[in-house]
Amino acid sequence: MPRGDLYPDIAPFETGLLPLSAGHVMYWEQVGNPRGQPALFLHGGPGAGAGAIHRRFFDPHHWRVVIFDQRGAGRSRPLGDLRDNTTPHLVEDIEALRRFLGIERWLLFGGSWGSTLALAYAQAHPDRVTGCVLRGVFLGRRTEVDWFLYGLRRVFPDAWAAFAEHVPPEERGDLLSAYLRRLCDPDPMVHQPAARAWSLYEGSCSTLLPSPETVASFAQDRTALGLARIEAHYFRHDLFLPPEGLLGNMHRIAHIPAEIVQGRYDMVCPCDTAFDLAAAWARARLTVIPDAGHSALEPGVRTALVSAVERFRRRS
């Protein structure tokens, strides 16, 4: 997949490990201009981790970009650990990182679960947010989780069949419980195949057209374990969001400008969720990409995301 419309590859100018509660240690890095406008990248999943490609959505001459791996994900340790791993803990971690780096306010950039976490953080700390760039919006509602677990079979019956057939027929009425038991089993011979099946299912449904590169990235053992175990854990607990959900607290961020980028044919996080968010947010601009699915790296999506970030640059 050509990626010439992103900024060139860049190495971090600083990396570190930040101790958290319950034995968690957060990996973080900074890229771009050390004196630039601060921006925070929030990866998806939960549990997917960040990668080098995510540095390339930002002009390195202008932005001071902070990227980190959430608890249990990516380069943070321990991998796949569920202790003290909730949305409020992640919001606290972001604040701890902001204070540690001496940043007053920053732009939030997040897709899929990253959009969920961006909204949760912004609603908890609106005075620390200059704006939001969100993609593939996920609000963590039960209907959205049920769609992922069962509804996707209407569009990707082959991918769903492989996902469901990993567990015995008698357990397929509650796929989440069936998977969570296996994902939390201490035996790698049990949890790793389950993680791979879960992650391959998500990767197979993430692009408008088949993308072997995307599926291969989801199939890597470390990516799969963090993504599948933590995602299932969060799904079981309604994403650890307040009873009123994220839309119930939009008044807290009504003054914050936002750019929402959504693939028309996003099957992982269907388009109606982005429309629901935009309808509740007067200062949000919604851009629907007519020929894209869920992935941030599909051509129309990544171009729109870079443009959205640039519009915030001009606001500064």
Coordinates of C-alpha atoms in Angstrom, one line a residue:
M1 CA 0.0 0.0 0.0
P2 CA 1.7 3.3 -1.1
R3 CA 2.1 5.7 1.8
G4 CA 3.8 8.6 0.0
D5 CA 1.2 11.0 1.3
L6 CA 2.4 10.5 4.9
Y7 CA 5.4 12.3 6.2
P8 CA 8.8 10.5 5.9
D9 CA 9.9 7.9 8.5
I10 CA 11.4 9.5 11.6
A11 CA 13.1 8.3 14.7
P12 CA 12.2 9.5 18.2
F13 CA 14.3 12.2 19.8
E14 CA 13.5 10.7 23.2
T15 CA 12.1 7.4 24.6
G16 CA 11.5 6.2 28.1
L17 CA 9.7 3.9 30.5
L18 CA 7.3 5.3 33.1
P19 CA 6.3 3.1 36.1
L20 CA 2.6 2.9 36.8
S21 CA 0.4 1.1 39.3
A22 CA 0.2 -2.7 39.8
G23 CA 3.6 -3.3 38.2
H24 CA 2.7 -1.8 34.9
V25 CA 5.5 0.1 33.0
M26 CA 4.5 2.4 30.1
Y27 CA 6.7 2.8 27.0
W28 CA 6.6 6.3 25.6
E29 CA 8.4 8.2 22.9
Q30 CA 8.6 11.8 21.5
V31 CA 9.1 12.6 17.8
G32 CA 9.3 15.7 15.7
N33 CA 10.1 19.2 17.1
P34 CA 11.0 19.3 20.8
R35 CA 9.7 22.8 21.0
G36 CA 6.8 22.2 18.7
Q37 CA 3.0 22.2 19.3
P38 CA 2.2 19.1 21.4
A39 CA 0.1 16.3 20.1
L40 CA -0.7 12.9 21.6
F41 CA -1.3 9.8 19.5
L42 CA -3.7 7.2 21.0
H43 CA -3.5 3.8 19.5
G44 CA -6.5 1.4 19.0
G45 CA -7.6 -1.9 20.3
P46 CA -7.6 -1.6 23.3
G47 CA -4.3 -3.4 23.4
A48 CA -3.1 -3.0 19.9
G49 CA 0.0 -0.9 20.6
A50 CA 1.6 1.9 18.5
G51 CA 4.1 1.6 15.7
A52 CA 6.6 3.6 13.7
I53 CA 4.0 4.3 11.0
H54 CA 1.9 6.4 13.4
R55 CA 4.7 9.0 13.7
R56 CA 4.1 9.9 10.0
F57 CA 0.7 11.6 10.3
F58 CA 2.4 14.7 11.7
D59 CA 4.8 17.3 10.2
P60 CA 7.9 16.7 12.2
H61 CA 9.0 20.4 11.8
H62 CA 5.9 21.7 13.5
W63 CA 4.6 19.0 16.0
R64 CA 6.0 17.6 19.2
V65 CA 4.3 14.2 19.0
V66 CA 4.0 12.0 22.1
I67 CA 3.3 8.3 21.4
F68 CA 2.9 5.6 24.1
D69 CA 1.7 2.1 24.4
Q70 CA -1.2 1.7 26.8
R71 CA -1.1 -0.7 29.8
G72 CA -0.4 -4.3 28.7
A73 CA 0.0 -3.3 25.0
G74 CA 3.0 -3.1 22.6
R75 CA 6.3 -2.3 24.3
S76 CA 4.7 -1.6 27.7
R77 CA 5.1 -4.3 30.3
P78 CA 3.8 -6.8 31.3
L79 CA 2.3 -7.7 27.9
G80 CA -1.4 -8.5 28.1
D81 CA -1.6 -7.8 31.9
L82 CA -5.2 -7.1 33.0
R83 CA -4.5 -5.9 36.5
D84 CA -5.6 -2.3 37.1
N85 CA -6.3 -2.2 33.4
T86 CA -9.4 0.0 32.9
T87 CA -10.4 3.1 31.1
P88 CA -10.0 5.3 34.2
H89 CA -6.5 3.9 34.7
L90 CA -5.6 4.8 31.2
V91 CA -6.9 8.3 31.6
E92 CA -4.8 8.6 34.8
D93 CA -1.8 7.3 32.8
I94 CA -2.2 10.0 30.2
E95 CA -2.3 12.6 32.8
A96 CA 0.8 11.2 34.5
L97 CA 2.7 11.2 31.2
R98 CA 1.6 14.8 30.5
R99 CA 2.9 16.0 33.8
F100 CA 6.1 14.0 33.5
L101 CA 6.8 15.6 30.1
G102 CA 5.8 19.1 31.3
I103 CA 3.2 19.6 28.7
E104 CA 0.3 22.0 29.4
R105 CA -2.1 21.2 26.6
W106 CA -2.1 19.0 23.6
L107 CA -4.0 17.9 20.5
L108 CA -5.5 14.4 20.8
F109 CA -5.2 12.1 17.7
G110 CA -6.9 8.7 18.0
G111 CA -8.7 6.1 15.9
S112 CA -11.1 3.3 16.8
W113 CA -10.5 2.6 20.5
G114 CA -8.1 5.5 20.4
S115 CA -11.1 7.8 19.6
T116 CA -12.9 6.3 22.7
L117 CA -9.9 7.0 24.9
A118 CA -9.5 10.5 23.5
L119 CA -13.1 11.3 24.3
A120 CA -12.8 9.8 27.8
Y121 CA -9.6 11.8 28.5
A122 CA -11.0 15.0 27.1
Q123 CA -14.2 14.7 29.2
A124 CA -12.1 14.1 32.3
H125 CA -9.5 16.9 31.6
P126 CA -11.1 19.3 29.1
D127 CA -8.7 22.1 30.1
R128 CA -5.7 20.0 28.9
V129 CA -7.0 19.5 25.3
T130 CA -6.6 21.9 22.4
G131 CA -8.6 19.8 19.9
C132 CA -9.3 16.2 18.7
V133 CA -8.7 14.4 15.5
L134 CA -10.7 11.2 15.6
R135 CA -11.0 8.3 13.1
G136 CA -13.2 5.2 12.9
V137 CA -15.3 6.4 15.9
F138 CA -16.1 3.8 18.6
L139 CA -18.2 4.9 21.5
G140 CA -18.1 1.6 23.4
R141 CA -21.9 1.0 23.4
R142 CA -23.2 -2.5 23.8
T143 CA -24.7 -2.4 20.3
E144 CA -21.3 -1.7 18.8
V145 CA -19.7 -4.6 20.7
D146 CA -22.4 -7.0 19.6
W147 CA -22.0 -5.8 16.0
F148 CA -18.3 -6.8 16.2
L149 CA -19.0 -10.1 17.8
Y150 CA -21.9 -11.2 15.7
G151 CA -23.1 -8.5 13.2
L152 CA -20.0 -8.6 11.1
R153 CA -20.9 -12.1 9.8
R154 CA -23.4 -10.4 7.5
V155 CA -20.6 -8.7 5.6
F156 CA -17.6 -11.0 6.3
P157 CA -19.2 -14.5 6.8
D158 CA -16.0 -16.3 6.0
A159 CA -13.9 -14.3 8.5
W160 CA -16.6 -14.6 11.1
A161 CA -16.9 -18.4 10.5
A162 CA -13.1 -18.8 11.2
F163 CA -13.5 -16.6 14.3
A164 CA -16.5 -18.6 15.6
E165 CA -15.2 -22.0 14.7
H166 CA -12.2 -21.6 17.1
V167 CA -14.6 -22.5 19.9
P168 CA -16.9 -25.5 20.1
P169 CA -20.5 -25.1 18.8
E170 CA -22.0 -25.2 22.2
E171 CA -20.0 -22.1 23.3
R172 CA -20.8 -20.0 20.2
G173 CA -23.8 -18.4 21.7
D174 CA -21.5 -16.4 24.0
L175 CA -18.3 -15.9 22.0
L176 CA -17.0 -13.2 24.3
S177 CA -17.0 -15.5 27.3
A178 CA -15.6 -18.4 25.3
Y179 CA -12.7 -16.3 24.1
L180 CA -12.0 -14.6 27.3
R181 CA -11.6 -17.9 29.1
R182 CA -9.1 -19.0 26.6
L183 CA -7.3 -15.7 26.3
C184 CA -6.8 -15.6 30.1
D185 CA -5.6 -19.2 30.3
P186 CA -2.0 -19.3 31.5
D187 CA -1.0 -21.9 28.9
P188 CA 0.4 -20.4 25.7
M189 CA -0.9 -23.4 23.8
V190 CA -4.4 -22.2 24.8
H191 CA -4.2 -18.4 24.8
Q192 CA -2.0 -17.8 21.8
P193 CA -4.2 -19.6 19.2
A194 CA -7.2 -17.9 20.6
A195 CA -5.5 -14.5 20.4
R196 CA -4.4 -15.2 16.8
A197 CA -8.0 -16.2 15.8
W198 CA -9.4 -13.0 17.4
S199 CA -6.8 -10.7 15.9
L200 CA -7.0 -12.2 12.4
Y201 CA -10.8 -11.7 12.5
E202 CA -10.4 -8.0 13.3
G203 CA -7.6 -7.5 10.7
S204 CA -9.6 -9.3 8.0
C205 CA -12.5 -6.9 8.4
S206 CA -10.5 -3.7 8.7
T207 CA -10.1 -2.7 5.1
L208 CA -12.5 -2.0 2.2
L209 CA -10.5 -4.3 -0.1
P210 CA -8.5 -7.3 1.0
S211 CA -5.1 -6.3 2.4
P212 CA -2.7 -9.2 3.1
E213 CA -0.3 -6.7 4.7
T214 CA -2.9 -5.6 7.2
V215 CA -3.9 -9.1 8.1
A216 CA -0.2 -10.1 8.5
S217 CA 0.3 -7.3 10.9
F218 CA -2.6 -8.4 13.1
A219 CA -1.3 -12.0 13.0
Q220 CA 2.0 -11.3 14.8
D221 CA 1.9 -13.1 18.1
R222 CA 2.8 -10.2 20.4
T223 CA 0.3 -7.9 18.6
A224 CA -2.4 -10.6 18.7
L225 CA -2.0 -11.4 22.4
G226 CA -2.2 -7.7 23.7
L227 CA -5.0 -6.9 21.3
A228 CA -7.2 -9.9 21.9
R229 CA -6.9 -10.4 25.6
I230 CA -7.2 -6.7 26.5
E231 CA -10.0 -6.1 24.0
A232 CA -12.1 -9.0 25.3
H233 CA -11.5 -7.8 28.9
Y234 CA -12.7 -4.4 28.1
F235 CA -15.7 -5.7 26.1
R236 CA -16.7 -7.8 29.1
H237 CA -16.8 -4.7 31.3
D238 CA -18.6 -2.3 28.8
L239 CA -15.3 -0.6 28.1
F240 CA -15.2 0.7 31.7
L241 CA -17.2 3.7 30.6
P242 CA -19.8 5.6 32.8
P243 CA -23.4 4.4 32.7
E244 CA -24.5 7.4 30.6
G245 CA -21.8 6.6 28.1
L246 CA -19.5 9.1 26.3
L247 CA -22.4 10.9 24.6
G248 CA -23.8 11.7 28.1
N249 CA -20.9 13.9 28.9
M250 CA -20.4 15.8 25.6
H251 CA -21.3 19.1 27.4
R252 CA -17.9 18.9 29.1
I253 CA -16.1 19.2 25.7
A254 CA -18.6 21.3 23.7
H255 CA -16.1 24.1 23.4
I256 CA -13.3 21.9 22.0
P257 CA -12.9 21.8 18.2
A258 CA -12.7 18.4 16.5
E259 CA -12.1 16.7 13.2
I260 CA -13.8 13.3 12.6
V261 CA -12.7 11.2 9.7
Q262 CA -14.8 8.1 8.9
G263 CA -14.7 5.5 6.2
R264 CA -18.1 5.1 4.6
Y265 CA -17.6 1.3 4.5
D266 CA -16.0 0.9 8.0
M267 CA -17.4 -2.4 9.1
V268 CA -15.5 -2.6 12.4
C269 CA -16.9 0.7 13.6
P270 CA -19.8 1.5 11.4
C271 CA -20.4 4.9 10.1
D272 CA -23.6 5.7 12.1
T273 CA -21.5 6.0 15.3
A274 CA -19.5 8.9 13.8
F275 CA -22.7 10.6 12.8
D276 CA -24.1 10.2 16.3
L277 CA -20.9 11.8 17.7
A278 CA -21.0 14.7 15.2
A279 CA -24.6 15.4 16.0
A280 CA -23.7 15.8 19.7
W281 CA -20.7 18.0 19.0
A282 CA -21.4 21.4 17.5
R283 CA -17.7 22.1 17.0
A284 CA -16.9 18.8 15.2
R285 CA -16.3 18.6 11.5
L286 CA -17.2 15.2 10.0
T287 CA -15.4 14.0 6.8
V288 CA -16.8 10.8 5.3
I289 CA -14.4 9.0 3.0
P290 CA -16.5 7.4 0.2
D291 CA -14.1 4.6 -0.7
A292 CA -12.6 3.4 2.6
G293 CA -13.2 1.0 5.5
H294 CA -11.8 1.1 9.0
S295 CA -8.0 1.2 8.7
A296 CA -6.2 4.5 9.2
L297 CA -3.8 3.5 6.4
E298 CA -6.4 3.3 3.6
P299 CA -5.5 6.1 1.0
G300 CA -8.5 8.4 1.5
V301 CA -8.5 8.1 5.3
R302 CA -4.8 8.8 5.8
T303 CA -4.9 11.8 3.4
A304 CA -7.9 13.2 5.3
L305 CA -6.2 12.6 8.7
V306 CA -3.1 14.5 7.6
S307 CA -5.3 17.3 6.3
A308 CA -7.2 17.4 9.6
V309 CA -4.0 17.7 11.6
E310 CA -2.8 20.5 9.2
R311 CA -6.0 22.5 9.9
F312 CA -5.2 22.4 13.6
R313 CA -1.7 23.6 12.8
R314 CA -3.3 26.6 11.1
R315 CA -5.4 27.3 14.2
S316 CA -2.3 27.7 16.4

